[in-house]
Coordinates of C-alpha atoms and ligand atoms in Angstrom, one line a residue:
M1 CA 56.5 -51.0 -80.7
R2 CA 57.8 -47.9 -79.1
K3 CA 58.5 -46.5 -82.6
A4 CA 54.9 -46.6 -83.4
F5 CA 54.3 -44.0 -80.7
A6 CA 56.7 -41.7 -82.5
L7 CA 54.6 -41.6 -85.7
P8 CA 53.3 -38.1 -86.3
T9 CA 49.7 -39.0 -86.8
V10 CA 47.9 -40.2 -83.7
A11 CA 45.2 -41.7 -85.8
L12 CA 47.7 -43.9 -87.7
A13 CA 49.2 -45.2 -84.4
A14 CA 45.7 -45.7 -83.0
A15 CA 44.8 -47.9 -86.0
A16 CA 47.8 -50.1 -85.5
F17 CA 47.7 -50.4 -81.7
P18 CA 44.3 -49.2 -80.6
L19 CA 44.6 -50.4 -77.0
L20 CA 48.1 -49.1 -76.3
T21 CA 47.4 -45.7 -77.8
A22 CA 44.0 -45.3 -76.4
G23 CA 45.2 -42.8 -73.9
T24 CA 46.3 -40.4 -76.6
A25 CA 42.9 -40.7 -78.4
L26 CA 40.9 -39.6 -75.4
A27 CA 39.8 -36.0 -75.3
D28 CA 40.6 -34.3 -72.1
H29 CA 37.0 -34.1 -71.0
D30 CA 36.1 -37.8 -71.7
G31 CA 34.7 -39.7 -68.8
S32 CA 31.8 -39.7 -66.3
Y33 CA 30.5 -36.8 -64.4
Q34 CA 28.0 -36.6 -61.6
A35 CA 25.9 -33.9 -60.1
T36 CA 24.0 -33.9 -56.9
L37 CA 20.9 -31.7 -57.3
S38 CA 20.2 -29.4 -54.4
A39 CA 17.2 -27.2 -54.0
V40 CA 17.0 -23.6 -55.1
N41 CA 14.2 -21.2 -54.3
E42 CA 13.1 -23.4 -51.4
S43 CA 11.7 -25.9 -53.9
G44 CA 12.4 -29.0 -51.8
V45 CA 13.7 -30.7 -55.0
S46 CA 16.5 -33.2 -54.9
G47 CA 18.1 -35.5 -57.4
T48 CA 21.1 -36.6 -59.4
G49 CA 22.5 -36.2 -62.8
V50 CA 25.0 -38.4 -64.6
V51 CA 26.8 -37.5 -67.8
T52 CA 29.2 -39.7 -69.7
L53 CA 31.2 -38.0 -72.4
A54 CA 33.1 -39.6 -75.3
G55 CA 34.3 -37.0 -77.8
D56 CA 31.2 -34.8 -78.5
Q57 CA 28.8 -37.5 -77.5
A58 CA 27.0 -37.0 -74.2
T59 CA 24.8 -39.6 -72.5
V60 CA 22.8 -37.7 -70.0
T61 CA 20.6 -39.1 -67.2
V62 CA 18.7 -36.9 -64.8
N63 CA 16.5 -38.1 -61.9
A64 CA 14.8 -35.6 -59.6
S65 CA 11.9 -35.6 -57.2
G66 CA 9.9 -33.0 -55.3
L67 CA 9.0 -31.1 -58.5
L68 CA 5.7 -29.5 -59.5
A69 CA 3.7 -32.5 -60.7
G70 CA 2.4 -32.7 -64.2
S71 CA 4.3 -29.7 -65.4
P72 CA 7.3 -29.5 -67.8
H73 CA 10.7 -28.6 -66.3
A74 CA 13.3 -26.9 -68.4
Q75 CA 16.7 -28.4 -67.7
H76 CA 20.1 -27.3 -69.0
F77 CA 23.8 -27.5 -68.7
H78 CA 24.9 -24.0 -67.7
I79 CA 28.5 -23.0 -68.5
G80 CA 30.9 -20.1 -68.4
A81 CA 30.8 -18.9 -64.8
Q82 CA 32.0 -20.3 -61.4
G83 CA 30.6 -23.8 -61.8
T84 CA 28.6 -23.4 -58.6
C85 CA 25.0 -22.9 -57.5
P86 CA 23.1 -20.3 -55.5
A87 CA 22.3 -21.4 -52.0
D88 CA 18.8 -22.4 -51.1
G89 CA 16.7 -19.5 -49.8
L90 CA 16.5 -15.9 -50.9
A91 CA 20.0 -14.6 -50.2
D92 CA 20.5 -14.0 -53.9
D93 CA 17.1 -12.4 -54.6
A94 CA 18.7 -9.1 -55.5
D95 CA 15.6 -7.4 -56.8
G96 CA 13.4 -8.6 -53.9
D97 CA 10.7 -10.2 -56.1
G98 CA 10.6 -13.4 -54.0
F99 CA 12.6 -15.5 -56.5
V100 CA 16.2 -16.2 -57.2
S101 CA 15.8 -15.8 -60.9
V102 CA 17.9 -17.3 -63.7
T103 CA 19.5 -13.9 -64.1
E104 CA 20.3 -13.6 -60.4
A105 CA 21.8 -17.1 -60.4
A106 CA 23.9 -16.7 -63.5
K107 CA 26.9 -15.3 -61.6
Y108 CA 27.2 -18.8 -60.1
Y109 CA 26.4 -21.1 -63.0
G110 CA 26.6 -19.0 -66.1
A111 CA 24.5 -19.1 -69.3
I112 CA 22.8 -22.0 -71.0
G113 CA 25.2 -24.2 -72.9
T114 CA 22.9 -27.2 -73.6
S115 CA 19.2 -27.6 -73.4
L116 CA 18.4 -31.1 -72.2
T117 CA 15.3 -31.5 -74.4
T118 CA 13.5 -34.8 -75.0
E119 CA 13.8 -34.4 -78.8
G120 CA 15.2 -32.2 -81.5
D121 CA 17.6 -29.3 -80.9
T122 CA 19.6 -29.2 -77.8
G123 CA 21.2 -25.7 -78.2
P124 CA 20.7 -22.6 -76.0
D125 CA 17.9 -21.4 -78.4
S126 CA 15.8 -24.3 -77.1
G127 CA 16.3 -23.1 -73.5
L128 CA 12.6 -22.4 -73.0
A129 CA 11.1 -24.9 -75.4
V130 CA 8.7 -26.1 -72.7
D131 CA 6.9 -28.6 -75.0
R132 CA 10.2 -30.5 -75.4
F133 CA 11.2 -30.8 -71.7
P134 CA 10.3 -33.7 -69.5
T135 CA 7.1 -33.5 -67.4
A136 CA 7.3 -34.4 -63.8
E137 CA 4.6 -37.1 -63.5
G138 CA 3.8 -37.4 -59.8
G139 CA 6.5 -34.8 -59.1
S140 CA 9.3 -37.0 -60.3
L141 CA 11.4 -36.6 -63.4
S142 CA 13.4 -39.3 -65.2
Y143 CA 15.4 -38.4 -68.3
E144 CA 17.9 -40.1 -70.5
R145 CA 19.2 -39.0 -73.9
T146 CA 22.4 -39.3 -75.9
F147 CA 23.3 -36.5 -78.3
A148 CA 26.2 -34.3 -79.5
I149 CA 27.3 -31.3 -77.3
T150 CA 29.2 -28.3 -78.6
E151 CA 32.8 -27.5 -78.1
D152 CA 32.2 -24.8 -75.5
V153 CA 30.2 -27.2 -73.4
Q154 CA 32.9 -29.9 -73.7
E155 CA 35.5 -27.3 -72.5
A156 CA 33.2 -26.4 -69.6
F157 CA 33.2 -30.1 -68.5
A158 CA 37.0 -30.2 -68.7
K159 CA 37.3 -27.0 -66.7
G160 CA 34.8 -28.0 -64.0
T161 CA 32.4 -25.2 -64.8
A162 CA 29.5 -27.2 -66.2
V163 CA 26.4 -27.1 -63.9
L164 CA 23.1 -29.1 -64.2
V165 CA 20.1 -26.9 -63.5
V166 CA 16.4 -27.9 -63.4
H167 CA 13.9 -25.1 -63.6
G168 CA 10.3 -24.6 -62.6
V169 CA 9.2 -24.1 -59.0
D170 CA 5.6 -23.8 -57.6
K171 CA 6.6 -21.1 -55.1
D172 CA 3.1 -20.3 -54.0
G173 CA 2.0 -23.9 -53.8
S174 CA -1.0 -23.4 -56.1
G175 CA -0.3 -26.5 -58.1
A176 CA 0.6 -24.7 -61.3
Y177 CA 3.0 -22.2 -62.8
D178 CA 1.2 -18.9 -62.1
G179 CA 1.5 -15.7 -60.0
D180 CA 2.0 -12.0 -60.6
V181 CA 5.7 -12.1 -61.1
M182 CA 6.6 -12.8 -64.7
S183 CA 9.8 -14.3 -66.0
E184 CA 12.6 -11.9 -66.8
L185 CA 13.4 -14.3 -69.7
D186 CA 10.0 -14.4 -71.4
E187 CA 7.3 -12.0 -70.3
S188 CA 4.6 -14.5 -71.4
L189 CA 5.8 -17.0 -68.8
P190 CA 5.3 -16.8 -65.0
M191 CA 8.6 -16.6 -63.1
E192 CA 7.6 -19.9 -61.5
A193 CA 8.1 -21.6 -64.8
T194 CA 11.7 -20.5 -65.4
A195 CA 13.2 -19.9 -61.9
P196 CA 15.8 -22.6 -60.9
A197 CA 14.4 -25.4 -58.8
A198 CA 17.5 -27.5 -58.4
C199 CA 21.2 -27.1 -59.2
G200 CA 24.3 -29.3 -59.0
P201 CA 27.9 -28.8 -60.3
L202 CA 29.0 -31.6 -62.6
T203 CA 32.2 -33.1 -61.2
V204 CA 34.3 -36.0 -62.4
S205 CA 32.9 -39.2 -60.8
Q206 CA 35.2 -41.7 -59.2
M207 CA 34.4 -44.3 -61.8
G208 CA 35.6 -42.1 -64.6
T209 CA 38.8 -40.8 -63.1
M210 CA 42.0 -41.5 -65.0
P211 CA 45.0 -42.6 -62.9
A212 CA 47.3 -39.7 -62.1
G213 CA 49.3 -38.7 -65.2
G214 CA 47.3 -41.0 -67.4
A215 CA 45.9 -38.2 -69.5
D216 CA 49.1 -36.3 -70.3
T217 CA 52.0 -38.7 -70.3
G218 CA 51.3 -39.5 -73.9
A219 CA 53.9 -41.2 -76.0
G220 CA 56.3 -42.8 -73.6
A221 CA 54.2 -44.3 -70.8
T222 CA 53.2 -47.9 -70.9
S223 CA 53.2 -48.7 -67.2
G224 CA 51.0 -51.4 -65.9
V225 CA 48.5 -48.9 -64.4
E226 CA 48.1 -46.9 -67.5
H227 CA 47.8 -49.9 -69.7
Q228 CA 45.1 -51.2 -67.5
A229 CA 43.3 -47.9 -67.7
A230 CA 43.6 -47.9 -71.5
I231 CA 41.9 -51.2 -71.6
G232 CA 39.2 -50.1 -69.2
V233 CA 38.3 -47.1 -71.4
G234 CA 39.1 -48.9 -74.7
A235 CA 35.5 -48.7 -75.9
L236 CA 35.2 -45.0 -75.3
A237 CA 38.6 -44.3 -76.8
A238 CA 37.8 -46.3 -80.0
A239 CA 34.6 -44.4 -80.4
G240 CA 36.4 -41.1 -80.0
A241 CA 39.0 -42.1 -82.6
V242 CA 36.5 -43.1 -85.2
A243 CA 34.5 -40.0 -84.6
A244 CA 37.5 -37.6 -84.6
G245 CA 37.1 -36.6 -88.3
A246 CA 33.4 -36.0 -88.0
V247 CA 33.8 -34.0 -84.8
A248 CA 35.8 -31.3 -86.4
Y249 CA 33.1 -30.8 -89.0
R250 CA 30.3 -30.8 -86.5
R251 CA 32.2 -28.3 -84.3
R252 CA 32.5 -25.9 -87.2
Q253 CA 28.8 -26.2 -87.8
A254 CA 28.0 -25.6 -84.2
T255 CA 30.3 -22.5 -84.2
D256 CA 28.6 -21.2 -87.2
Q257 CA 25.2 -21.5 -85.6
A258 CA 26.2 -19.9 -82.3
Ligands
CU1 CU1 18.8 -23.4 -67.1

């Protein structure tokens, strides 16, 4: 059976011994990630996010409370910066307009990588598609969706630079997005509609952690621990192996659109 591992094609080996070779079929970002949402802009918002990745497929849940009720809240994976969040308060309000804007927060969490819409496109271009973001009925938001994420976002998860951000904060307590300060992202929208309300770095959750060495020992290792791990993640790995061919095509498409 060891010889099977020496076959040049991982897919061939995976087909013959799906459980034993599961470790090699896992992409390096596969697993579960969690974010604890902390308030930005003194929003008082709190919540959690959970993301399960298998290849390019992401199952995303977001639960948050303390949001402006009855209004849509843009929510994204931000990528490409430090993988951190601005502190609550106005320490990062560089231009003194009373808000930590998306632009002022970008040095921490980066640009939009994925728009967590309720339907349709999930790319950065949908970042302000307010009619396709969840509405916080009663001030609470509950979101779940499974969709494909692009390669740059997959890499951000692997590097620990993916951040969950929920936007929209009723800074003046009027009960609506309004006020004199307009968004730096879209002059037709109040700053209240686009400023970050809550933010949390997405980190590998304990449930999804591979045993030490499990991800890169590759061909030789069939120790008890790794074997057990391979069985535990067998379903995810199988999905990844089946999807591998299609992923390459979708990645090319995504790159073309970027
Ligand atoms: Cu955002």
